PDB file of C-alpha atoms in Angstrom:
ATOM      1  CA  MET A   1      30.209  32.777  11.449  1.00 71.00           C
ATOM      2  CA  THR A   2      27.320  34.373  13.295  1.00 84.00           C
ATOM      3  CA  GLU A   3      24.063  32.658  14.145  1.00 87.00           C
ATOM      4  CA  ALA A   4      22.321  34.754  11.467  1.00 83.00           C
ATOM      5  CA  ASP A   5      24.825  33.541   8.866  1.00 78.00           C
ATOM      6  CA  LYS A   6      24.280  29.932   9.935  1.00 80.00           C
ATOM      7  CA  ALA A   7      20.517  30.377   9.719  1.00 84.00           C
ATOM      8  CA  GLU A   8      20.800  31.898   6.235  1.00 82.00           C
ATOM      9  CA  LEU A   9      23.050  29.075   5.089  1.00 79.00           C
ATOM     10  CA  LYS A  10      20.606  26.494   6.470  1.00 82.00           C
ATOM     11  CA  SER A  11      17.732  28.257   4.717  1.00 86.00           C
ATOM     12  CA  THR A  12      19.665  28.198   1.449  1.00 82.00           C
ATOM     13  CA  ALA A  13      20.409  24.498   1.853  1.00 82.00           C
ATOM     14  CA  LEU A  14      16.754  23.694   2.544  1.00 87.00           C
ATOM     15  CA  ALA A  15      15.634  25.678  -0.513  1.00 88.00           C
ATOM     16  CA  LEU A  16      18.173  23.848  -2.676  1.00 86.00           C
ATOM     17  CA  PHE A  17      17.040  20.501  -1.277  1.00 88.00           C
ATOM     18  CA  GLY A  18      13.428  21.344  -2.101  1.00 90.00           C
ATOM     19  CA  ARG A  19      14.406  22.272  -5.642  1.00 89.00           C
ATOM     20  CA  LEU A  20      16.442  19.078  -5.923  1.00 89.00           C
ATOM     21  CA  GLN A  21      13.421  16.974  -4.966  1.00 93.00           C
ATOM     22  CA  SER A  22      11.191  18.847  -7.402  1.00 93.00           C
ATOM     23  CA  GLU A  23      13.647  18.470 -10.292  1.00 91.00           C
ATOM     24  CA  LEU A  24      14.060  14.768  -9.558  1.00 93.00           C
ATOM     25  CA  ASP A  25      10.294  14.246  -9.556  1.00 95.00           C
ATOM     26  CA  SER A  26      10.081  16.097 -12.876  1.00 94.00           C
ATOM     27  CA  ALA A  27      12.841  13.956 -14.367  1.00 94.00           C
ATOM     28  CA  LEU A  28      10.985  10.780 -13.421  1.00 94.00           C
ATOM     29  CA  VAL A  29       7.755  12.023 -14.992  1.00 96.00           C
ATOM     30  CA  LEU A  30       9.597  13.031 -18.159  1.00 95.00           C
ATOM     31  CA  ILE A  31      11.287   9.652 -18.606  1.00 95.00           C
ATOM     32  CA  ASP A  32       7.952   7.897 -18.053  1.00 96.00           C
ATOM     33  CA  ALA A  33       6.561  10.051 -20.874  1.00 96.00           C
ATOM     34  CA  ARG A  34       9.517   9.045 -23.084  1.00 96.00           C
ATOM     35  CA  ARG A  35      10.713  12.624 -23.400  1.00 96.00           C
ATOM     36  CA  GLU A  36      14.430  11.848 -23.411  1.00 95.00           C
ATOM     37  CA  LEU A  37      15.758  15.327 -24.230  1.00 96.00           C
ATOM     38  CA  ALA A  38      13.678  16.988 -21.530  1.00 95.00           C
ATOM     39  CA  PHE A  39      14.733  14.206 -19.144  1.00 95.00           C
ATOM     40  CA  ARG A  40      18.415  14.900 -19.818  1.00 95.00           C
ATOM     41  CA  ASN A  41      17.883  18.599 -19.153  1.00 95.00           C
ATOM     42  CA  ALA A  42      16.115  17.809 -15.889  1.00 93.00           C
ATOM     43  CA  CYS A  43      18.990  15.511 -14.891  1.00 94.00           C
ATOM     44  CA  ARG A  44      21.458  18.328 -15.477  1.00 94.00           C
ATOM     45  CA  SER A  45      19.390  20.506 -13.199  1.00 92.00           C
ATOM     46  CA  VAL A  46      19.346  17.762 -10.546  1.00 91.00           C
ATOM     47  CA  ILE A  47      23.142  17.543 -10.690  1.00 93.00           C
ATOM     48  CA  ASP A  48      23.470  21.329 -10.532  1.00 92.00           C
ATOM     49  CA  CYS A  49      21.218  21.464  -7.458  1.00 89.00           C
ATOM     50  CA  ALA A  50      23.150  18.661  -5.795  1.00 89.00           C
ATOM     51  CA  LEU A  51      26.472  20.420  -6.353  1.00 91.00           C
ATOM     52  CA  HIS A  52      25.138  23.680  -4.943  1.00 88.00           C
ATOM     53  CA  LEU A  53      23.627  21.847  -1.980  1.00 86.00           C
ATOM     54  CA  TYR A  54      26.966  20.151  -1.280  1.00 88.00           C
ATOM     55  CA  ALA A  55      28.777  23.487  -1.472  1.00 87.00           C
ATOM     56  CA  ALA A  56      26.246  25.161   0.802  1.00 81.00           C
ATOM     57  CA  GLU A  57      26.676  22.426   3.397  1.00 81.00           C
ATOM     58  CA  THR A  58      30.484  22.178   3.276  1.00 85.00           C
ATOM     59  CA  ASP A  59      31.838  25.605   2.316  1.00 83.00           C
ATOM     60  CA  PRO A  60      31.355  28.378   4.882  1.00 77.00           C
ATOM     61  CA  GLN A  61      32.103  30.957   2.166  1.00 82.00           C
ATOM     62  CA  TYR A  62      29.318  29.690  -0.127  1.00 77.00           C
ATOM     63  CA  ASP A  63      27.154  32.539  -1.428  1.00 68.00           C
TER      64      ASP A  63
END
């Protein structure tokens, strides 16, 4: 893996982490507003982001 590939992978991981934080913040606001269905959808997005972040950090073939 070249340095450029490592930098791109790190950039991807940071973008996913930022999205993960944003989705988690949204989920907390939604549950405070008692919007359970929207909260569940936000939680699914949080899980999706976390799985992609894990793959980006552990799988060198992650695209």
